[in-house]
Every structure is written in structure tokens, then in C-alpha cells.
XYZ file of C-alpha atoms in Angstrom:
746
model
C 87.842 47.344 -134.644
C 87.568 44.462 -131.616
C 87.621 46.842 -127.723
C 88.049 45.869 -124.393
C 85.717 45.128 -122.387
C 85.747 46.991 -118.896
C 85.561 44.477 -116.941
C 82.978 44.871 -113.655
C 84.026 44.466 -110.027
C 82.735 41.307 -110.221
C 85.105 40.633 -112.511
C 87.798 41.601 -110.710
C 90.977 39.039 -108.886
C 92.597 39.620 -106.013
C 95.718 40.375 -108.025
C 94.339 43.274 -109.832
C 96.469 45.820 -107.618
C 99.359 44.123 -107.262
C 100.996 44.220 -111.027
C 102.881 42.670 -112.067
C 103.112 38.519 -111.049
C 106.637 38.714 -109.782
C 109.764 40.050 -108.860
C 111.791 40.260 -112.116
C 114.986 38.110 -109.780
C 113.910 34.760 -110.107
C 116.497 31.768 -111.004
C 115.542 31.219 -114.854
C 116.188 35.195 -114.953
C 119.516 34.669 -113.442
C 120.410 32.824 -115.814
C 118.843 34.888 -118.535
C 121.568 37.549 -117.006
C 124.813 34.654 -117.105
C 123.858 33.692 -120.382
C 123.980 37.086 -121.777
C 126.942 38.291 -119.909
C 128.891 35.775 -121.763
C 127.686 34.264 -125.076
C 130.611 32.889 -126.899
C 131.173 30.842 -123.941
C 128.024 28.929 -123.922
C 128.192 28.956 -127.553
C 131.648 27.139 -127.481
C 130.347 25.041 -125.129
C 127.688 23.707 -126.647
C 129.210 23.281 -130.075
C 131.885 20.666 -128.297
C 128.705 18.987 -126.750
C 127.218 18.664 -130.720
C 130.397 16.705 -131.429
C 130.574 14.865 -128.467
C 126.796 14.046 -129.211
C 127.110 13.195 -133.143
C 130.259 10.698 -132.131
C 127.754 9.011 -129.988
C 124.355 9.328 -131.821
C 126.310 7.991 -134.560
C 126.425 4.276 -133.772
C 123.272 4.430 -131.466
C 121.084 2.763 -134.564
C 123.388 0.114 -134.149
C 122.870 -0.730 -130.899
C 119.083 0.437 -130.844
C 117.345 -3.105 -130.449
C 114.356 -5.403 -131.287
C 111.290 -6.424 -129.396
C 108.315 -8.714 -129.198
C 104.836 -8.817 -128.732
C 105.308 -11.166 -124.516
C 104.875 -9.558 -121.253
C 107.691 -9.677 -118.936
C 107.923 -13.063 -116.155
C 104.070 -14.211 -118.170
C 103.188 -17.671 -117.792
C 103.580 -17.579 -121.879
C 107.478 -16.382 -121.220
C 108.269 -18.926 -118.545
C 105.956 -21.866 -120.604
C 108.506 -20.867 -123.206
C 112.309 -21.165 -121.014
C 110.932 -23.989 -120.036
C 110.133 -26.070 -123.711
C 112.983 -24.733 -124.440
C 115.531 -26.257 -121.401
C 113.944 -29.414 -120.774
C 112.903 -30.360 -124.522
C 114.790 -28.582 -126.436
C 111.567 -26.569 -128.008
C 109.929 -24.312 -128.432
C 107.894 -21.722 -130.469
C 109.247 -21.058 -134.593
C 109.438 -18.504 -136.085
C 110.763 -18.995 -139.271
C 108.793 -20.516 -142.792
C 109.784 -21.769 -145.977
C 106.463 -21.752 -148.103
C 106.922 -24.204 -150.601
C 105.461 -24.720 -154.010
C 104.850 -27.437 -156.077
C 105.882 -26.744 -159.648
C 103.958 -29.696 -160.611
C 101.846 -31.526 -159.214
C 101.737 -31.516 -155.751
C 104.697 -31.590 -152.577
C 103.739 -35.627 -152.012
C 105.407 -36.144 -155.043
C 108.989 -37.834 -154.841
C 111.000 -34.663 -156.753
C 108.856 -32.211 -154.353
C 109.728 -34.056 -150.928
C 113.358 -34.827 -151.519
C 113.395 -31.174 -152.182
C 111.414 -30.146 -149.508
C 113.794 -32.704 -146.954
C 117.202 -31.050 -148.271
C 115.436 -27.967 -147.880
C 115.121 -28.615 -144.643
C 118.721 -29.878 -143.648
C 120.011 -27.299 -145.025
C 117.913 -24.718 -143.117
C 118.995 -26.582 -140.080
C 122.486 -25.527 -140.745
C 122.030 -21.992 -140.841
C 124.575 -20.342 -137.539
C 121.160 -19.738 -135.096
C 119.087 -21.725 -135.641
C 118.471 -24.427 -133.411
C 115.504 -26.886 -134.008
C 113.169 -27.441 -137.959
C 110.320 -29.562 -138.734
C 108.767 -30.026 -142.410
C 105.370 -31.255 -143.890
C 108.160 -34.622 -143.966
C 109.489 -34.943 -141.581
C 106.682 -34.553 -138.955
C 104.438 -37.373 -141.060
C 102.991 -35.397 -143.529
C 101.014 -33.270 -141.269
C 97.980 -32.575 -142.126
C 98.324 -28.605 -140.978
C 101.485 -27.658 -142.880
C 100.618 -28.584 -146.014
C 97.943 -26.487 -147.930
C 94.425 -27.355 -148.503
C 95.327 -27.623 -152.560
C 98.184 -29.764 -151.852
C 100.841 -27.910 -153.722
C 101.688 -25.868 -150.757
C 104.194 -26.847 -147.718
C 106.296 -25.502 -145.446
C 109.396 -25.984 -143.257
C 109.697 -24.330 -140.427
C 112.487 -22.997 -137.645
C 112.849 -21.699 -134.510
C 116.031 -19.027 -133.188
C 117.859 -19.218 -131.188
C 119.242 -15.992 -128.591
C 117.145 -13.305 -128.437
C 115.421 -11.379 -130.944
C 117.626 -8.889 -131.611
C 119.835 -11.830 -132.260
C 117.194 -13.763 -133.953
C 116.626 -11.761 -136.777
C 120.059 -10.253 -137.299
C 121.203 -13.511 -138.565
C 117.903 -13.828 -140.378
C 118.985 -11.185 -142.259
C 121.786 -13.587 -143.529
C 119.881 -15.811 -145.053
C 117.073 -14.916 -145.003
C 117.394 -14.011 -149.740
C 119.521 -16.826 -149.994
C 116.228 -19.309 -149.420
C 114.087 -16.885 -150.969
C 114.629 -19.637 -154.490
C 112.997 -20.694 -157.568
C 114.113 -24.010 -159.199
C 112.310 -26.461 -161.824
C 110.292 -28.581 -159.111
C 109.513 -25.877 -156.043
C 109.739 -22.221 -155.891
C 110.622 -20.969 -151.746
C 109.593 -18.297 -150.125
C 110.516 -16.629 -146.659
C 107.869 -15.788 -143.868
C 107.219 -15.728 -140.129
C 106.971 -13.601 -137.589
C 110.585 -12.697 -137.304
C 110.667 -12.235 -140.803
C 107.759 -9.862 -140.810
C 109.559 -8.264 -137.759
C 112.670 -7.317 -138.963
C 110.979 -6.229 -142.521
C 109.071 -4.119 -140.301
C 112.160 -2.703 -138.547
C 114.168 -1.877 -141.776
C 111.439 -0.210 -143.338
C 111.429 1.701 -140.290
C 115.012 2.933 -140.457
C 113.946 3.162 -144.306
C 111.803 5.225 -143.369
C 113.172 7.419 -140.801
C 115.855 8.400 -143.568
C 113.206 9.262 -145.834
C 111.365 11.866 -142.790
C 114.755 13.254 -142.681
C 115.603 14.499 -146.060
C 111.134 15.484 -145.455
C 111.355 17.131 -142.296
C 114.279 19.509 -142.442
C 113.634 21.404 -145.357
C 109.984 21.582 -144.900
C 110.237 23.191 -141.417
C 112.499 25.483 -142.566
C 110.130 26.476 -144.910
C 107.580 27.009 -142.682
C 109.570 28.553 -139.935
C 111.168 31.070 -142.893
C 107.076 32.680 -143.280
C 106.237 32.591 -140.133
C 109.195 34.589 -138.651
C 109.998 36.555 -142.376
C 113.495 36.362 -140.532
C 115.552 33.446 -142.510
C 118.539 33.696 -138.955
C 115.282 33.065 -136.438
C 114.305 30.358 -139.266
C 117.490 28.448 -139.129
C 118.179 29.270 -134.973
C 114.967 27.607 -134.754
C 115.486 24.273 -136.556
C 119.304 23.956 -134.996
C 117.182 23.683 -131.539
C 115.967 20.812 -133.216
C 119.010 19.397 -134.784
C 120.820 19.619 -131.714
C 117.546 17.851 -129.525
C 117.567 14.823 -132.144
C 121.219 14.640 -132.080
C 121.987 14.220 -128.103
C 118.516 12.194 -127.471
C 120.365 9.154 -130.491
C 123.197 10.112 -128.638
C 121.378 9.981 -124.507
C 119.884 6.879 -126.279
C 122.729 5.071 -126.956
C 124.614 5.814 -123.443
C 121.583 4.046 -122.523
C 121.570 1.280 -124.071
C 124.406 0.011 -121.889
C 121.983 -0.295 -119.726
C 118.503 -1.529 -120.955
C 117.215 -2.032 -124.642
C 116.254 0.690 -126.572
C 113.426 -0.126 -129.295
C 114.577 0.321 -133.009
C 111.116 2.346 -133.347
C 112.013 4.925 -130.672
C 114.343 6.450 -133.646
C 111.609 7.140 -135.241
C 109.205 9.480 -132.272
C 113.093 11.211 -131.878
C 113.096 12.748 -134.932
C 109.171 14.000 -134.857
C 109.345 15.099 -131.854
C 112.934 16.503 -130.798
C 111.889 18.632 -134.012
C 108.464 19.181 -133.260
C 109.645 20.646 -128.765
C 112.518 22.235 -130.375
C 110.778 24.275 -132.451
C 107.585 25.044 -130.316
C 109.766 26.354 -127.204
C 112.801 28.283 -129.790
C 109.071 29.874 -130.957
C 108.115 31.373 -127.755
C 111.080 32.143 -126.959
C 112.595 34.375 -129.746
C 108.850 35.708 -129.108
C 109.416 37.101 -126.471
C 112.972 37.785 -126.579
C 110.853 40.359 -130.300
C 109.062 41.756 -127.302
C 111.514 42.777 -125.202
C 113.660 43.965 -128.410
C 110.228 45.907 -129.386
C 109.977 46.629 -125.592
C 113.047 49.240 -126.092
C 115.669 46.665 -124.040
C 119.091 45.546 -125.283
C 119.356 42.371 -126.292
C 120.815 41.044 -123.149
C 118.358 43.049 -120.815
C 115.945 41.067 -123.665
C 117.467 37.954 -123.006
C 117.289 37.785 -119.160
C 113.852 38.375 -119.257
C 113.684 36.147 -122.413
C 114.691 33.643 -120.452
C 112.675 34.724 -117.161
C 109.484 34.649 -118.446
C 109.492 32.100 -121.446
C 111.520 30.619 -119.312
C 109.133 29.299 -117.174
C 106.520 28.412 -119.781
C 109.304 26.047 -121.312
C 109.736 24.173 -117.980
C 106.195 23.755 -116.772
C 105.448 22.636 -120.455
C 108.494 20.737 -120.423
C 107.247 18.793 -117.274
C 103.954 18.281 -118.258
C 105.118 16.275 -121.472
C 107.419 14.282 -118.785
C 104.854 13.258 -116.888
C 102.710 11.825 -119.324
C 105.923 9.765 -120.999
C 106.865 8.228 -118.157
C 103.973 6.966 -117.006
C 104.427 4.320 -120.067
C 107.984 3.102 -117.658
C 105.059 1.695 -115.602
C 104.249 -0.833 -118.380
C 106.969 -3.716 -118.216
C 107.631 -4.354 -121.705
C 110.975 -2.343 -123.409
C 108.717 -1.294 -126.489
C 107.249 1.082 -124.587
C 109.341 2.337 -122.716
C 111.813 2.803 -124.381
C 109.011 5.640 -126.105
C 109.132 6.522 -122.901
C 113.154 7.172 -122.810
C 113.583 8.987 -126.008
C 110.462 10.855 -125.201
C 112.087 12.209 -122.275
C 115.332 13.186 -123.945
C 113.824 14.781 -126.044
C 111.910 16.673 -123.433
C 115.038 17.481 -121.663
C 117.363 18.139 -124.478
C 115.266 20.837 -126.224
C 114.052 22.344 -123.426
C 117.977 22.288 -122.404
C 118.924 24.404 -125.944
C 115.441 26.878 -125.474
C 117.022 28.490 -122.332
C 120.661 27.445 -122.847
C 122.156 27.538 -126.398
C 118.968 29.770 -127.799
C 119.149 32.140 -125.444
C 122.933 33.289 -125.983
C 122.767 33.369 -129.901
C 120.283 35.750 -129.317
C 121.818 38.089 -127.598
C 124.959 37.836 -130.105
C 121.954 37.962 -133.071
C 120.139 41.145 -130.489
C 118.641 43.079 -132.912
C 119.061 40.856 -136.527
C 116.038 38.645 -135.368
C 113.620 41.514 -135.032
C 110.854 41.692 -137.243
C 110.818 43.475 -139.960
C 107.329 45.131 -139.428
C 105.890 45.575 -135.929
C 103.570 43.302 -134.638
C 100.106 44.790 -134.204
C 98.680 45.908 -131.306
C 97.260 43.334 -128.865
C 93.212 45.204 -129.464
C 93.370 44.440 -133.312
C 95.018 41.424 -134.040
C 92.133 37.615 -135.330
C 93.019 36.027 -132.381
C 92.155 38.885 -129.820
C 89.452 39.592 -132.146
C 87.758 36.217 -132.255
C 88.091 34.874 -128.543
C 85.981 38.691 -127.846
C 83.548 37.595 -130.601
C 83.346 33.514 -129.017
C 82.718 35.065 -125.031
C 79.719 37.401 -126.205
C 77.848 34.299 -127.543
C 80.003 31.339 -125.989
C 76.387 29.413 -125.985
C 75.951 29.742 -129.944
C 79.188 29.235 -130.498
C 80.591 26.432 -128.036
C 77.854 23.830 -128.730
C 78.353 23.545 -132.385
C 81.760 23.110 -132.488
C 81.528 20.709 -129.787
C 78.868 19.006 -131.129
C 81.752 18.614 -134.262
C 83.966 17.393 -131.275
C 81.558 14.746 -130.279
C 80.442 13.458 -133.964
C 83.921 13.320 -134.528
C 84.519 11.360 -131.998
C 81.726 9.133 -132.024
C 83.654 6.044 -134.409
C 85.735 5.993 -130.770
C 82.364 4.110 -129.448
C 82.930 0.710 -131.910
C 86.667 0.582 -131.004
C 88.155 -2.864 -130.855
C 91.356 -4.416 -130.317
C 93.043 -6.935 -131.743
C 96.821 -8.837 -132.727
C 99.081 -7.656 -134.811
C 100.305 -10.212 -137.801
C 101.607 -9.827 -140.813
C 99.643 -7.011 -142.410
C 101.716 -3.908 -140.365
C 103.213 -4.347 -143.859
C 103.166 -3.281 -147.444
C 101.480 -5.180 -149.536
C 104.123 -5.783 -151.650
C 106.463 -7.221 -149.266
C 108.063 -10.489 -149.120
C 106.897 -11.645 -145.687
C 102.816 -10.406 -146.023
C 102.854 -11.969 -149.552
C 104.308 -15.344 -147.833
C 101.349 -15.309 -145.006
C 98.598 -13.257 -147.558
C 98.874 -17.707 -149.054
C 98.934 -19.262 -146.189
C 95.766 -17.177 -145.340
C 93.865 -18.065 -147.646
C 95.231 -21.420 -148.611
C 95.950 -23.296 -145.310
C 92.872 -24.318 -142.594
C 95.383 -23.690 -139.615
C 98.959 -22.471 -139.679
C 101.785 -24.623 -137.352
C 103.139 -21.472 -136.277
C 101.155 -20.152 -134.225
C 100.220 -23.405 -131.770
C 98.509 -23.650 -128.466
C 101.912 -25.212 -126.400
C 100.654 -26.399 -123.197
C 102.966 -28.159 -120.985
C 101.381 -30.644 -118.501
C 104.135 -31.172 -115.408
C 103.657 -34.584 -113.786
C 102.181 -36.279 -117.115
C 105.673 -38.047 -117.939
C 106.713 -38.544 -121.433
C 107.605 -42.392 -120.930
C 105.816 -45.640 -121.494
C 103.544 -45.015 -118.167
C 102.235 -42.136 -119.053
C 101.427 -42.943 -123.135
C 97.955 -43.738 -121.900
C 96.894 -40.291 -120.116
C 98.466 -38.375 -122.647
C 96.241 -40.416 -125.726
C 92.989 -39.576 -123.540
C 94.578 -35.673 -122.858
C 94.854 -35.163 -126.249
C 92.224 -36.804 -127.858
C 90.029 -34.187 -125.438
C 91.472 -31.178 -127.095
C 91.052 -32.190 -130.514
C 87.556 -31.797 -129.124
C 87.803 -28.457 -128.275
C 85.782 -25.959 -130.813
C 88.149 -24.132 -133.319
C 90.890 -26.944 -132.378
C 92.641 -27.875 -135.870
C 95.200 -30.766 -134.658
C 96.521 -31.482 -131.806
C 100.224 -33.094 -131.444
C 101.380 -35.103 -128.741
C 103.574 -37.722 -127.315
C 101.331 -40.677 -129.243
C 100.559 -38.867 -132.424
C 98.435 -36.250 -134.110
C 94.788 -35.881 -133.076
C 91.775 -34.203 -134.695
C 88.139 -34.963 -134.105
C 88.869 -37.306 -131.004
C 90.453 -39.797 -133.119
C 94.961 -40.486 -133.577
C 94.817 -39.152 -137.712
C 99.086 -40.122 -137.628
C 100.529 -42.419 -135.793
C 103.933 -41.262 -133.523
C 107.457 -40.840 -134.983
C 110.470 -39.824 -134.558
C 109.323 -36.038 -134.635
C 106.924 -37.099 -131.307
C 110.119 -37.702 -129.394
C 109.781 -33.520 -128.940
C 107.000 -34.095 -126.028
C 109.274 -36.766 -124.424
C 110.135 -36.048 -120.554
C 111.197 -37.634 -117.863
C 108.762 -35.321 -115.214
C 106.476 -33.571 -118.125
C 105.251 -34.000 -121.370
C 103.615 -30.784 -123.340
C 101.341 -30.954 -126.253
C 101.001 -28.805 -129.232
C 97.152 -27.136 -129.952
C 96.952 -26.166 -133.383
C 93.596 -23.805 -134.208
C 91.802 -23.412 -137.738
C 92.647 -20.073 -138.505
C 88.653 -18.914 -138.893
C 89.034 -19.843 -134.785
C 92.708 -17.451 -133.759
C 90.920 -14.434 -135.472
C 87.699 -14.393 -134.473
C 88.055 -14.630 -130.786
C 92.016 -16.071 -129.280
C 91.178 -16.062 -125.871
C 88.542 -17.879 -125.989
C 90.734 -20.668 -127.142
C 93.224 -20.885 -124.922
C 90.605 -20.521 -122.424
C 88.556 -23.711 -123.593
C 91.885 -25.492 -123.944
C 92.496 -24.941 -120.403
C 89.485 -25.976 -119.962
C 89.774 -29.172 -121.177
C 92.758 -30.094 -118.886
C 89.845 -29.701 -115.909
C 92.052 -29.218 -112.944
C 95.291 -30.818 -113.425
C 98.303 -27.676 -113.897
C 99.026 -26.471 -116.772
C 101.345 -23.844 -118.257
C 100.135 -22.750 -122.015
C 101.975 -20.648 -124.152
C 102.468 -20.157 -127.649
C 102.677 -16.743 -130.271
C 98.475 -16.638 -129.584
C 99.715 -17.245 -125.227
C 102.443 -14.625 -125.559
C 99.697 -11.852 -127.629
C 97.290 -12.588 -124.964
C 99.192 -12.317 -122.007
C 100.560 -8.981 -123.030
C 97.134 -7.465 -123.832
C 95.936 -8.929 -120.426
C 99.061 -6.775 -118.681
C 98.130 -3.479 -120.828
C 94.548 -4.250 -119.430
C 95.227 -4.314 -116.075
C 98.505 -1.486 -116.442
C 95.779 0.748 -118.054
C 93.294 2.607 -115.447
C 97.294 3.753 -112.758
C 99.015 4.828 -115.999
C 95.422 7.285 -117.587
C 94.750 7.642 -113.637
C 98.433 8.739 -112.848
C 98.512 10.993 -115.600
C 96.227 12.695 -115.311
C 96.246 13.611 -112.152
C 100.026 14.666 -112.404
C 99.411 17.159 -114.623
C 96.162 18.126 -112.755
C 98.457 19.300 -109.649
C 101.689 20.329 -111.683
C 98.849 23.033 -113.628
C 97.138 23.696 -109.919
C 101.340 24.412 -108.566
C 101.507 26.378 -111.769
C 97.760 28.713 -111.658
C 96.433 28.693 -107.974
C 93.228 27.419 -109.594
C 91.463 24.520 -109.517
C 89.128 25.125 -112.197
C 91.203 25.423 -114.684
C 92.863 22.403 -114.970
C 89.824 20.756 -114.629
C 88.915 22.013 -117.695
C 91.946 21.022 -119.158
C 91.994 17.950 -117.853
C 87.704 17.197 -120.112
C 89.405 19.546 -122.996
C 92.278 16.844 -123.323
C 90.398 14.031 -122.951
C 88.138 15.473 -125.750
C 91.337 16.189 -128.048
C 91.932 12.085 -127.639
C 88.375 10.814 -128.005
C 88.691 13.036 -131.114
C 92.248 10.899 -132.641
C 91.426 8.021 -131.507
C 88.151 8.715 -133.055
C 90.033 8.950 -136.079
C 92.191 5.733 -135.659
C 88.950 3.387 -136.075
C 87.161 5.462 -138.758
C 90.490 4.742 -141.116
C 92.304 2.409 -139.568
C 89.852 0.069 -137.367
C 87.055 0.375 -140.470
C 89.682 0.545 -143.343
C 87.994 4.164 -144.301
C 91.147 5.585 -146.712
C 92.920 2.497 -146.857
C 92.900 2.593 -150.740
C 94.660 5.881 -149.989
C 96.411 5.979 -147.381
C 98.140 2.345 -149.182
C 97.370 -0.138 -146.012
C 95.185 -3.282 -145.321
C 92.902 -3.011 -142.943
C 92.463 -5.790 -140.400
C 89.005 -5.034 -138.954
C 90.748 -4.257 -135.266
C 93.894 -2.024 -133.539
C 97.057 -3.735 -132.414
C 96.336 -1.893 -128.022
C 100.151 -0.781 -127.150
C 100.626 1.645 -130.348
C 97.253 3.829 -129.373
C 98.097 3.610 -126.027
C 101.791 5.299 -127.092
C 99.724 7.630 -128.743
C 97.376 9.110 -125.747
C 100.809 9.332 -123.534
C 102.472 11.369 -126.662
C 99.539 13.036 -128.053
C 98.103 14.091 -124.384
C 101.755 15.848 -122.960
C 102.159 17.792 -126.518
C 98.169 19.120 -126.042
C 98.712 20.209 -122.349
C 102.611 22.190 -123.409
C 99.873 24.008 -125.674
C 97.672 24.544 -122.562
C 100.799 25.526 -120.943
C 102.163 27.832 -122.998
C 98.247 29.276 -123.500
C 97.523 29.643 -119.672
C 100.869 31.357 -119.359
C 100.206 34.139 -120.855
C 96.316 34.680 -119.833
C 97.380 34.123 -116.405
C 99.911 36.907 -117.075
C 97.521 39.665 -117.633
C 95.114 38.145 -115.249
C 97.133 38.796 -112.557
C 97.940 41.974 -113.744
C 94.747 43.389 -114.897
C 92.333 41.081 -112.383
C 90.372 41.133 -116.415
C 89.095 38.225 -117.032
C 87.886 38.346 -120.565
C 90.569 40.700 -121.586
C 93.532 38.415 -119.862
C 91.686 35.652 -122.704
C 91.363 37.660 -125.047
C 94.792 39.235 -124.646
C 97.008 35.845 -123.482
C 95.399 34.036 -126.866
C 96.237 37.460 -129.354
C 100.110 36.767 -127.753
C 99.701 32.371 -127.632
C 97.284 31.732 -130.330
C 99.720 32.726 -133.443
C 102.731 30.857 -131.541
C 100.363 28.164 -130.290
C 99.183 27.541 -134.666
C 102.425 28.217 -135.591
C 104.151 25.122 -133.462
C 100.916 23.413 -134.390
C 101.358 23.347 -137.667
C 105.051 22.496 -137.829
C 104.629 19.437 -135.253
C 101.508 18.067 -137.553
C 103.682 19.051 -140.461
C 106.786 16.380 -138.906
C 104.137 13.620 -137.301
C 102.507 13.704 -141.142
C 105.932 12.498 -142.121
C 104.667 8.790 -141.737
C 101.128 9.044 -142.649
C 103.112 7.804 -145.393
C 105.185 5.596 -143.934
C 105.571 1.625 -145.499
C 104.780 0.228 -142.366
C 100.191 0.774 -140.455
C 102.049 1.605 -136.836
C 103.629 4.308 -138.285
C 100.802 5.781 -140.444
C 98.413 5.125 -137.628
C 101.168 7.444 -134.845
C 101.216 10.043 -138.341
C 98.285 10.040 -139.142
C 96.248 10.515 -135.273
C 99.266 13.109 -133.581
C 98.531 15.008 -136.663
C 94.520 15.202 -136.207
C 95.030 15.564 -132.393
C 97.441 18.756 -133.025
C 94.834 20.838 -135.379
C 92.281 20.242 -133.962
C 93.587 21.568 -130.482
C 95.510 24.092 -131.921
C 91.652 25.150 -133.832
C 88.720 24.628 -132.501
C 89.410 23.340 -128.821
C 91.668 26.683 -128.382
C 90.468 29.346 -130.485
C 86.262 28.125 -129.634
C 86.011 26.683 -126.463
C 88.958 27.835 -124.591
C 87.534 31.080 -124.889
C 83.679 30.189 -124.304
C 84.399 27.958 -121.021
C 87.157 30.804 -119.395
C 83.826 33.344 -120.337
C 81.225 30.676 -118.372
C 83.474 30.757 -116.644
C 84.162 33.565 -114.680
C 86.317 34.482 -111.970
C 85.335 31.571 -111.140
C 88.443 30.117 -113.666
C 90.555 31.455 -110.610
C 89.195 29.605 -107.710
C 90.491 26.643 -105.116
C 88.929 25.970 -101.550
C 91.024 28.229 -98.594
C 92.820 25.254 -98.164
C 94.433 24.765 -101.612
C 95.094 28.872 -102.109
C 96.926 28.316 -98.770
C 98.681 25.486 -99.975
C 99.149 27.284 -103.278
C 100.509 30.077 -102.045
C 103.401 27.604 -100.299
C 103.968 25.466 -102.602
C 102.854 27.000 -106.033
C 105.730 27.703 -108.361
C 105.271 31.798 -109.898
C 107.970 33.295 -111.117
């Protein structure tokens, strides 16, 4: 049996003689006491609140909206608005892929069928503009290289949610086949409409898996079914109330459909995490001989502080997503913050009331092992006896897992977020393999001050010729015709009138798929350069993605810096130490690097693509890793707070750093491991999702949670705490005075 080393004089801190860290009469203690005195009232009020939440949550999914990858206020969106307002034109987002059953698309029968399809599509509600291979004078970029396929395209009106809602009404009717042609529906709006449908399906499937799975795990952990059911109930309360809050929030701002997926796993995960710590503390107080009411008061007073600090760190990480001007990312901040607030409320108000009523019925069936006999206690002492022997190999393993991060490459999202068998993905695969370029991805260049009338035709012609010579450009469409390789290949027809305005004109620059796939930013830059000093505005889907990525990159240092700074301040206020928050930052950064290493190795490089059922594009879409960083960082700090809280409690009581680490890990380690397993199991349900983004979220979060709860907490934490010794609790004199005045104590 391992024994706790006797602390040396040098290792004892100045608080060793002070006894408990504070009097047992804090605000949280008083809250726990009030709840314990009137538990029935609290429970009935909570039931009423849950019923109201259910009524609101029932309609939440229908109020959530879809979004595009675009940056509000960007040049590309301004260009889109000008094209719609001044030219009644813009970026198409829906296409019909027409395949000739016999012959090619220039045959009389297929031509008639194609023109009829365009007219039928134009009559659909929500369709603002249509065009086709046949109405564009047989434009080469709208015809496959083998001549058997051609495109009908459409631009939708209204918001993205309105557009995709209307698209859902008529898209199935256009997927048809007869003796002349086969018609399939694709395009960006159809891809992401089907992705949203898949995400909703995954949400419902995850619900059916997560709840029974978590209940079984909790029953195994507690060995008490009533405690397991109570804990799961707190998670369910968090999910319900978060969806209700999201419904209310939709009255003021847009909230993305995909945020519901995060709500489910985080609501269950954090609800369970916080409940585990409160129930564990309640059991400790019962085992110490306190009656249920007093045990409730003490559990809320002690564990409540940890839960509150933990919630604050998670909120800080997720709130930084609000610094991005994208409704998609902000939606995850809204849902994540709501999850934390409702989970903390459940753990500190509803759960204590239930515990006060259940009393000894939630006690362990067998007494807990003594504090110096558990696995975590023994392991911590072993690590601290030979810190370098254990720490260096653990660090080497983590660095090896993180190594793929050095090769990370960010790219653009496309239809390959969907499974290969989904209809819109099938269409885009055919376009990718059969067409040299894609009209839907045209770069739109607005030339203010160049009138689209007879007076400007010579300059328009000269500009179009110049643009058609830009490397990677397949075709340029303008008021004066269509151009390729420095010459006019099609004379202007009726479709060319879309470029006409008395004040301005614009050009549609269709780059080859190879050029856009290799470096879309380079294509846009070269197109700009072709205009020299002339004022231009660039839009179209490639430009919108480029602007989106630019703002992400521009804001990223601010977001990362703010997350680290505020988290450091919170941990300092909690511990009074400078080194402990710095160590937490380093260890969390290591966890994040491992997570990104897994994302690169699996999703960018394509390993396990067969087993997980996805197609690698060789890049990662940047917004999802940023979301995962903020979420994972907050959850990792969640465990850090749990652990440091118990270690500091022991250090304040004894002044013995080594003993405090061993005892603190023994009391927090099993709970952290249990919470990590449950949270990882919740996120793991999305690893089987049909959407690559949700697979990334599921797998990446599982990796970071398990690594954080094992190699980080079991090995590197005790190793670094032992190497630092009493220095763990050091702070410069001015900061000590600051902490004495503003630090948050029990």
C-alpha cells in the first residue's frame, strides 16, 4: 500500500496552518441550505419550468435556419447585392443535370426537353432567374466534355432558409427519367439542404442512442439506479431548456440548424459532469456522518464552487465564437452558453433539492476506499517519485500524435461533406468528372462606371479578351459575347443582356475546376490584376468563400488570445497561482494539438475513410476546427478546474504539495474519468453521422477528451506538479495582493 510522503518544511505552503480554506458560510452554502429546507417547492417549480421549456422546445427545430459560407459586409456580398438590384442577376445555386438517353445534348429531342425543363423550373415559386446550355447559345462550360450532359441552372430568391425550403418542395419532382433524358437535381443549395436534413436525422438518431447509453454507464458508475436516473434527468433538463432558449433567441437573431447537434451532446455531457461532482460530494458528506440536509448544504457550498468555475471557463471559450461575424459560428456560441447555464442551474438548484429528498438512498452500497489506497492516489505517487521517467515518454507519445498538425491545409467545403450515395453528391461527382469547368462557380466581376451600352462595348470586348487569357480561366461571358483563350467563341445572344446597365457592367469569369481546386485565391487575385488600376468588385461563390476564410484568419489570433487570457485570469482568481494557470494553458494546447493531429491524419489525409464512410478532399474546412477548438478547450478546462479544486483544497488544509496532488487526484480522477467516458460516448454517436463535419466533431472530441483524461491528467499533471513543488502556488507580491483582494474563495 502506498503511503503519503511526509511534507518537508520547504514544501509546506504558508496556508498549512490556517486550517480550512474558508468558513462554511459562503453564498453557495446558504443557497444549499435554503434548497435543503424546502426541497419539495424547488422540485415542483422545476417541474413547472420543465413543462414550459418542453412547450417552447417542441417548436425550436422549425425556427432554426440554414446559412451559407459568407462574410457579412464583405465585398463579395456587396457585389451580390448590386447584381441583384441593378441587373436582376446573380449566383445560381440550383442546377438540373440533363443526360441524353441517346445521342448528345444537341439533338432536337434533347434540345426541346432541355428548353421545356428550363421553362418549368422558371415557373417554380422562389426561382428568380434561370438559364441553360440551350438558352445560353450552347455555352461550352455548360456542356460535358463527352457531349452527353448539359446544365439547367437557377438562382433562388429570399433568404437561404426560404430558398432551401422552397427547393425542398419542388426538387423531388425534377428528379425524373424518360426515353429522352434523365434529370438529376444538384447545386450548392441542394447540397446543403440535404446536409441539413441529414443533420436533423442524425440528431434524432443520436437522441435514441445517447440517452439509454448514458443511463447504462451511469448505473455502472453509481451502482445506484436512482442516482443514474437523476443525473441523466439533469442532462435532459439542460437539453430541453437550451432548445427552449434557442427558440426564444430566434426572435432576435438567426440560429443555425446545426447548433442543435451540439446542444444534445453538450447538454447531456455537461449535465452529467456537473451532477457527478455534486452527487460525489453529497455522498462524501453523508459518509462523514452529516444528515441529508446538512450534506446538501455542504455539497452545494463545496462542489458548487467548482461547478461555477468550470461553467465560467466553458462559457469564456464558447463566447469567443461571438467575435466571428458569421451566424453559423455564433449559433454554436448561443447554444453552448445556454447549455452551460442550464447545466449549472440544474446541478446547483434542482439536483440538490432531489438529493435532499432522496437522502441516504443515493449512498454507495459499499464504502469508498480510503484516500491513500485508490488507484489514482497510488499512480500519482508513482509518477511523482520518477517524474522524468514517466513524463518524457508520455510527452513523446502526445507529440507524435500531434505531429500531423504540422501538415494542416485549409480548403473550401463542397458536396463531399455528404455520403457518396446522396443524390446531390452523385450529381456533383458527375460534374467534377465530366465537365472542364462549372458555371455555378463563376467569379463575378462588377466594373462600376463602364456602361453596358454601345458606348462601352469596345472596352468591354477588350476587357473580356484580357480576362480570357488569365491562367486557369476557361471562359468569360460578357455583354459582347463569350470568350476563351483571347478570342470570342460565341456571339452575344439574348442571355447577354443580363450584363447590361446604363451605368455599369459585369463579367462572368468561369475558371477551370483544376484551377479552382488548386488555388481559388490565386484565380481571384489574377482576375483582379487583369483590371490594373480600374475599380472592380469581385463576387461569386469562390470570392464569398475567400472572404469567409480571410475574416476567419484575421479574427483567429484575437479569439485565441482572448480565450487564453480570460481563462488564465479565471484560474488565477481561483488558485492565486501564476504557474498553475500557465501549466494548464500548455497542457490544454497539447491536447488541442493532438485533436488537430487526429483531424489531419483522418479527414485531411484520408486514413480510415473507408471505415468511417467519407471522402477526403485533402483539406479541412476551417470553421469546424475553430469551433472544435473553442468547445474542446472549454471542456478540457472543465476537467482542469475539477482537479485543481480538489488539489487546492488539500494544499490549503495541509500545505503538502505532494500529498495534495495525490489526494486531489484520488478524489477527482475517478470522476473525471467517468465524466470523460460519458462525454466521449455522447460525442462518439456523431462519428457515424452522414455529414463529414459531424464526423469530425464526434471523432475529434472523443480523441481530445480521452487523451486529456488519461495521459494528461494521470501522467503529466502529477509530473509537472512534482517538478514545480512549492512553486506551483507562487505568484509575485503584487499579484498576491491582487488575489487577496479580488480572488474568488469559498
